[in-house]
Each structure stands twice: as structure tokens, then as C-alpha cells.
GROMACS .gro file of C-alpha atoms in nm:
model
  258
    1MET     CA    1   4.704  -1.965  -0.172
    2PHE     CA    2   4.396  -1.762  -0.094
    3GLU     CA    3   4.194  -1.923   0.185
    4LEU     CA    4   3.875  -1.821   0.359
    5SER     CA    5   3.780  -1.931   0.707
    6ALA     CA    6   3.431  -2.039   0.810
    7GLU     CA    7   3.398  -1.725   1.023
    8GLN     CA    8   3.471  -1.497   0.727
    9ILE     CA    9   3.222  -1.677   0.504
   10GLY     CA   10   2.961  -1.666   0.781
   11GLY     CA   11   3.018  -1.292   0.827
   12TRP     CA   12   2.975  -1.221   0.456
   13VAL     CA   13   2.666  -1.439   0.432
   14SER     CA   14   2.499  -1.278   0.734
   15ALA     CA   15   2.592  -0.928   0.617
   16PHE     CA   16   2.406  -0.975   0.289
   17LEU     CA   17   2.155  -1.252   0.365
   18LEU     CA   18   1.954  -1.085   0.642
   19PRO     CA   19   1.906  -0.747   0.467
   20LEU     CA   20   1.825  -0.935   0.145
   21PHE     CA   21   1.523  -1.105   0.300
   22ARG     CA   22   1.389  -0.787   0.463
   23ILE     CA   23   1.420  -0.591   0.138
   24GLY     CA   24   1.277  -0.879  -0.064
   25ALA     CA   25   0.976  -0.918   0.167
   26LEU     CA   26   0.901  -0.547   0.133
   27LEU     CA   27   0.925  -0.552  -0.247
   28MET     CA   28   0.707  -0.863  -0.266
   29THR     CA   29   0.426  -0.713  -0.057
   30MET     CA   30   0.431  -0.338  -0.120
   31PRO     CA   31   0.202  -0.180  -0.383
   32VAL     CA   32   0.324  -0.091  -0.733
   33VAL     CA   33   0.636  -0.312  -0.718
   34GLY     CA   34   0.478  -0.609  -0.543
   35THR     CA   35   0.190  -0.648  -0.787
   36GLN     CA   36   0.143  -0.903  -1.063
   37LEU     CA   37   0.236  -0.639  -1.321
   38VAL     CA   38   0.602  -0.662  -1.217
   39PRO     CA   39   0.757  -1.002  -1.297
   40MET     CA   40   0.911  -1.195  -1.011
   41ARG     CA   41   1.252  -1.186  -1.180
   42ILE     CA   42   1.246  -0.804  -1.195
   43ARG     CA   43   1.157  -0.787  -0.825
   44LEU     CA   44   1.448  -1.018  -0.747
   45TYR     CA   45   1.687  -0.801  -0.947
   46LEU     CA   46   1.563  -0.491  -0.764
   47THR     CA   47   1.610  -0.667  -0.431
   48LEU     CA   48   1.970  -0.758  -0.514
   49ALA     CA   49   2.047  -0.407  -0.644
   50ILE     CA   50   1.905  -0.233  -0.335
   51CYS     CA   51   2.081  -0.480  -0.107
   52VAL     CA   52   2.419  -0.416  -0.272
   53VAL     CA   53   2.369  -0.039  -0.232
   54LEU     CA   54   2.248  -0.049   0.130
   55VAL     CA   55   2.469  -0.313   0.290
   56PRO     CA   56   2.792  -0.105   0.301
   57ASN     CA   57   2.605   0.168   0.492
   58LEU     CA   58   2.425  -0.057   0.740
   59PRO     CA   59   2.532  -0.135   1.098
   60PRO     CA   60   2.712  -0.469   1.154
   61MET     CA   61   2.491  -0.774   1.122
   62PRO     CA   62   2.502  -1.065   1.368
   63GLU     CA   63   2.733  -1.341   1.253
   64VAL     CA   64   2.549  -1.671   1.221
   65ASP     CA   65   2.595  -2.001   1.048
   66ALA     CA   66   2.389  -1.990   0.731
   67LEU     CA   67   2.265  -2.347   0.786
   68SER     CA   68   2.186  -2.321   1.156
   69LEU     CA   69   1.845  -2.294   1.324
   70ARG     CA   70   1.927  -1.946   1.451
   71ALA     CA   71   1.985  -1.829   1.093
   72LEU     CA   72   1.642  -1.960   0.992
   73LEU     CA   73   1.479  -1.778   1.283
   74LEU     CA   74   1.656  -1.454   1.190
   75ILE     CA   75   1.547  -1.494   0.828
   76GLY     CA   76   1.187  -1.541   0.943
   77HIS     CA   77   1.218  -1.229   1.157
   78GLU     CA   78   1.340  -1.025   0.859
   79ILE     CA   79   1.061  -1.153   0.637
   80LEU     CA   80   0.801  -1.053   0.898
   81VAL     CA   81   0.948  -0.703   0.934
   82GLY     CA   82   0.954  -0.644   0.557
   83ALA     CA   83   0.603  -0.784   0.512
   84MET     CA   84   0.477  -0.562   0.794
   85PHE     CA   85   0.607  -0.253   0.611
   86GLY     CA   86   0.444  -0.365   0.288
   87PHE     CA   87   0.115  -0.434   0.468
   88VAL     CA   88   0.100  -0.074   0.596
   89LEU     CA   89   0.147   0.056   0.240
   90GLN     CA   90  -0.118  -0.183   0.108
   91LEU     CA   91  -0.366  -0.039   0.359
   92PHE     CA   92  -0.297   0.311   0.229
   93PHE     CA   93  -0.366   0.206  -0.132
   94HIS     CA   94  -0.674   0.008  -0.037
   95ALA     CA   95  -0.826   0.319   0.123
   96PHE     CA   96  -0.865   0.460  -0.228
   97ILE     CA   97  -0.989   0.127  -0.366
   98VAL     CA   98  -1.256   0.108  -0.094
   99ALA     CA   99  -1.354   0.468  -0.172
  100GLY     CA  100  -1.398   0.388  -0.541
  101GLN     CA  101  -1.604   0.077  -0.470
  102ILE     CA  102  -1.835   0.261  -0.230
  103LEU     CA  103  -1.891   0.541  -0.480
  104ALA     CA  104  -1.950   0.293  -0.766
  105MET     CA  105  -2.215   0.106  -0.568
  106GLN     CA  106  -2.388   0.432  -0.476
  107MET     CA  107  -2.407   0.561  -0.833
  108GLY     CA  108  -2.514   0.228  -0.982
  109LEU     CA  109  -2.186   0.128  -1.143
  110GLY     CA  110  -2.127  -0.170  -0.918
  111PHE     CA  111  -2.207  -0.406  -1.205
  112ALA     CA  112  -1.947  -0.239  -1.433
  113SER     CA  113  -1.640  -0.426  -1.325
  114MET     CA  114  -1.309  -0.513  -1.483
  115VAL     CA  115  -1.016  -0.733  -1.394
  116ASP     CA  116  -0.764  -0.554  -1.178
  117PRO     CA  117  -0.424  -0.650  -1.327
  118THR     CA  118  -0.244  -0.574  -1.001
  119ASN     CA  119  -0.445  -0.815  -0.786
  120GLY     CA  120  -0.609  -1.042  -1.044
  121ILE     CA  121  -0.964  -0.984  -0.916
  122SER     CA  122  -1.269  -0.803  -1.058
  123VAL     CA  123  -1.328  -0.454  -0.919
  124PRO     CA  124  -1.563  -0.171  -1.023
  125VAL     CA  125  -1.423   0.062  -1.286
  126ILE     CA  126  -1.434   0.356  -1.044
  127GLY     CA  127  -1.221   0.158  -0.798
  128GLN     CA  128  -0.974   0.077  -1.077
  129PHE     CA  129  -0.962   0.445  -1.170
  130PHE     CA  130  -0.878   0.540  -0.811
  131THR     CA  131  -0.613   0.267  -0.801
  132MET     CA  132  -0.435   0.402  -1.109
  133LEU     CA  133  -0.468   0.757  -0.975
  134VAL     CA  134  -0.311   0.683  -0.637
  135THR     CA  135  -0.034   0.482  -0.805
  136LEU     CA  136   0.062   0.770  -1.033
  137LEU     CA  137   0.049   1.022  -0.747
  138PHE     CA  138   0.258   0.794  -0.523
  139LEU     CA  139   0.532   0.766  -0.785
  140ALA     CA  140   0.515   1.131  -0.892
  141MET     CA  141   0.561   1.254  -0.534
  142ASN     CA  142   0.852   1.015  -0.464
  143GLY     CA  143   0.662   0.810  -0.210
  144HIS     CA  144   0.872   0.506  -0.304
  145LEU     CA  145   1.189   0.696  -0.210
  146VAL     CA  146   1.046   0.772   0.134
  147VAL     CA  147   0.969   0.402   0.176
  148PHE     CA  148   1.328   0.306   0.091
  149GLU     CA  149   1.456   0.572   0.334
  150VAL     CA  150   1.244   0.425   0.615
  151LEU     CA  151   1.364   0.078   0.516
  152ALA     CA  152   1.727   0.184   0.548
  153GLU     CA  153   1.663   0.344   0.889
  154SER     CA  154   1.480   0.034   1.011
  155PHE     CA  155   1.805  -0.165   1.016
  156ALA     CA  156   1.922   0.066   1.297
  157THR     CA  157   1.591   0.096   1.483
  158LEU     CA  158   1.480  -0.266   1.429
  159PRO     CA  159   1.809  -0.454   1.396
  160PRO     CA  160   1.809  -0.818   1.284
  161GLY     CA  161   1.769  -1.041   1.584
  162GLY     CA  162   1.580  -0.777   1.783
  163GLY     CA  163   1.224  -0.806   1.906
  164LEU     CA  164   0.951  -0.776   1.645
  165LEU     CA  165   0.617  -0.727   1.819
  166THR     CA  166   0.638  -0.497   2.119
  167ASP     CA  167   0.375  -0.297   2.303
  168HIS     CA  168   0.460  -0.009   2.069
  169HIS     CA  169   0.364  -0.212   1.764
  170TRP     CA  170   0.042  -0.339   1.919
  171LEU     CA  171  -0.062   0.022   1.985
  172ILE     CA  172   0.012   0.109   1.622
  173ALA     CA  173  -0.194  -0.188   1.504
  174GLY     CA  174  -0.493  -0.031   1.676
  175LYS     CA  175  -0.461   0.273   1.449
  176LEU     CA  176  -0.502   0.078   1.127
  177GLY     CA  177  -0.879   0.124   1.133
  178TRP     CA  178  -0.825   0.465   0.977
  179VAL     CA  179  -0.831   0.297   0.637
  180ILE     CA  180  -1.208   0.252   0.633
  181GLY     CA  181  -1.256   0.602   0.772
  182ALA     CA  182  -1.020   0.747   0.511
  183GLY     CA  183  -1.206   0.572   0.231
  184LEU     CA  184  -1.537   0.707   0.357
  185LEU     CA  185  -1.402   1.061   0.389
  186LEU     CA  186  -1.278   1.051   0.030
  187VAL     CA  187  -1.623   0.984  -0.111
  188LEU     CA  188  -1.844   1.138   0.158
  189PRO     CA  189  -1.926   1.448  -0.055
  190GLY     CA  190  -2.012   1.228  -0.354
  191ILE     CA  191  -2.229   0.995  -0.145
  192THR     CA  192  -2.412   1.292   0.005
  193ALA     CA  193  -2.474   1.444  -0.339
  194LEU     CA  194  -2.602   1.115  -0.478
  195LEU     CA  195  -2.827   1.076  -0.176
  196VAL     CA  196  -2.981   1.415  -0.253
  197VAL     CA  197  -3.032   1.303  -0.614
  198ASN     CA  198  -3.209   0.985  -0.505
  199LEU     CA  199  -3.428   1.184  -0.265
  200ALA     CA  200  -3.520   1.417  -0.551
  201PHE     CA  201  -3.625   1.119  -0.763
  202GLY     CA  202  -3.832   0.991  -0.472
  203VAL     CA  203  -4.013   1.324  -0.445
  204MET     CA  204  -4.074   1.322  -0.821
  205THR     CA  205  -4.222   0.973  -0.801
  206ARG     CA  206  -4.446   1.078  -0.515
  207ALA     CA  207  -4.562   1.392  -0.696
  208ALA     CA  208  -4.619   1.220  -1.031
  209PRO     CA  209  -4.689   0.845  -0.983
  210GLN     CA  210  -4.741   0.797  -1.356
  211LEU     CA  211  -4.375   0.892  -1.416
  212ASN     CA  212  -4.160   0.585  -1.483
  213ILE     CA  213  -3.875   0.669  -1.250
  214PHE     CA  214  -3.679   0.353  -1.338
  215SER     CA  215  -3.646   0.457  -1.702
  216ILE     CA  216  -3.496   0.799  -1.624
  217GLY     CA  217  -3.362   0.758  -1.271
  218PHE     CA  218  -3.092   0.505  -1.348
  219PRO     CA  219  -2.925   0.687  -1.641
  220MET     CA  220  -2.959   1.021  -1.461
  221THR     CA  221  -2.790   0.877  -1.152
  222LEU     CA  222  -2.505   0.747  -1.367
  223VAL     CA  223  -2.457   1.080  -1.546
  224LEU     CA  224  -2.478   1.287  -1.229
  225GLY     CA  225  -2.247   1.041  -1.054
  226MET     CA  226  -1.982   1.088  -1.322
  227VAL     CA  227  -2.023   1.467  -1.294
  228ILE     CA  228  -1.979   1.442  -0.916
  229VAL     CA  229  -1.663   1.231  -0.960
  230TRP     CA  230  -1.527   1.486  -1.209
  231ILE     CA  231  -1.595   1.774  -0.968
  232GLY     CA  232  -1.443   1.579  -0.678
  233MET     CA  233  -1.115   1.539  -0.868
  234ALA     CA  234  -1.046   1.909  -0.802
  235ASP     CA  235  -0.971   1.830  -0.436
  236ILE     CA  236  -0.820   1.483  -0.472
  237LEU     CA  237  -0.461   1.609  -0.450
  238ALA     CA  238  -0.511   1.769  -0.109
  239GLN     CA  239  -0.684   1.456   0.020
  240TYR     CA  240  -0.406   1.238  -0.116
  241GLN     CA  241  -0.137   1.449   0.052
  242THR     CA  242  -0.313   1.422   0.388
  243LEU     CA  243  -0.361   1.044   0.366
  244ALA     CA  244  -0.010   0.987   0.228
  245SER     CA  245   0.141   1.185   0.516
  246GLU     CA  246  -0.054   0.980   0.769
  247ALA     CA  247   0.037   0.650   0.601
  248LEU     CA  248   0.409   0.730   0.574
  249GLN     CA  249   0.414   0.855   0.932
  250LEU     CA  250   0.249   0.530   1.039
  251LEU     CA  251   0.521   0.345   0.847
  252ARG     CA  252   0.785   0.544   1.035
  253ASP     CA  253   0.614   0.462   1.364
  254VAL     CA  254   0.616   0.093   1.279
  255ALA     CA  255   0.988   0.113   1.195
  256GLN     CA  256   1.049   0.338   1.499
  257ALA     CA  257   1.232   0.571   1.261
  258ARG     CA  258   1.276   0.947   1.304
   0.00000   0.00000   0.00000
């Protein structure tokens, strides 16, 4: 008769349970996969599939009783690690969203908003355009594969049951302010060009007070703003590569991976 001991069952449960929660927390919080566009059932299936592929290649997991307090603490640790990885990726995507919102407000398109299907909130159309653009570039350049590679390495560098927040991680947290700076750098040429346009309208109003600047200034700002966005798309790939390299390197630093 085939019998299984409690130690064998506990070893199997810990070998699959702890990686399952880290992978699931990452897929629930990371962009693209962790959005409302992907059903929860699909994310669960992806979590199980990735877990089945990774577990045979991972280092041994600590053996714990699945119903003990220590198991709950280890599960909480894994959820925090996975959510931390997803949070870093969310910051990278939100740099482009912030850039689009700043540019939309500057060119007068702040009122033109639409529901973002990924987050369920209203955002300017320029911000939504930047969101779709960075999503397509992220998938086209295999950014998701780099994320899964870092995730696999994190089980060796941040093993289950190890410390989560160290001095190393607090130093990395201080670098996360680059998101606002990155968003400003993305649209700084456009903001400068629109500022010159507004200054030109101000000079025209001063030179010819009888000119109704509100009737021509607003549509001209919109048209010139769209032209500036179109011209700025010529350099968006180089800017994306720089920001993506910094974001993925920050993710590696968080995971203490090579």
C-alpha cells in the first residue's frame, strides 16, 4: 500500500507553496499582466504554469507545516517580495503616464480624458497613448522575460525565510524618485516648445490688443501640441531603452541578482 508521511507531504507543500505565492504576488501587481484587462483566472493559470516550470530548478525550500504559524509568516514574506518586484515595474510604467498627463495639461488637453481599462480611472488621452506605447515596447523587447529571469534568480538571492528589508533595500528605495524626473525628461522638449508658443501668443496680444487671442490661441495650441508630440515620437525609442535599462537594473538591485 502506498503511504505518505507527514514530512513528505510537508516537503512537497513547501516546495510548491512558497514559490507559488511569490510568483502570484508578482503577476497580480506587475503591469500588463496584473491589470484589469487580464482576468483573475488567467493570472492564476499563469502562476501555476510558471511555478511548475520553475520549482524543479529552484534551490531546496524550507520544510514547514502548511498549517503552522511559521508557514503563514513565510507566505507573507513571499507575498511582500513579489509585490515589491511588481511595484518597481509599476513605477517604470507610471513614468510614461505622468509624462503624458503633464504634456496633456500643458497643451490644453487635460479635459479630454478617457477611462483607462488597465486601472479603471479617467486619464488624459495623451497619457493613455503613452501607456499603450510603453506596453507594446515592453512586450516587443522581451521585458517580461527579463522580469521572469530576475524572479527565478531571486529565489537564490532572496530565499524564502530570509530577511526582506535590509539596509541595501532602504538605499534602493531612496532611488525611486527618478520616476518623476524621468517623466519630466520625457516631455521636457515638448513643454519648452509649448512655452515658447504661449509666449508668442502673449507677445501677439500685447502688440495687437484688439486680437481675440482666446479664439485662436486655444486651437493653435492644440494643433501645435499634437505636432510636437508627433515630432517627439522620433526619439521615444531611445528614451524608452534608457528608462527600461534603469528600471530593470533597479529590479535586479532589489532582488540582489547579477
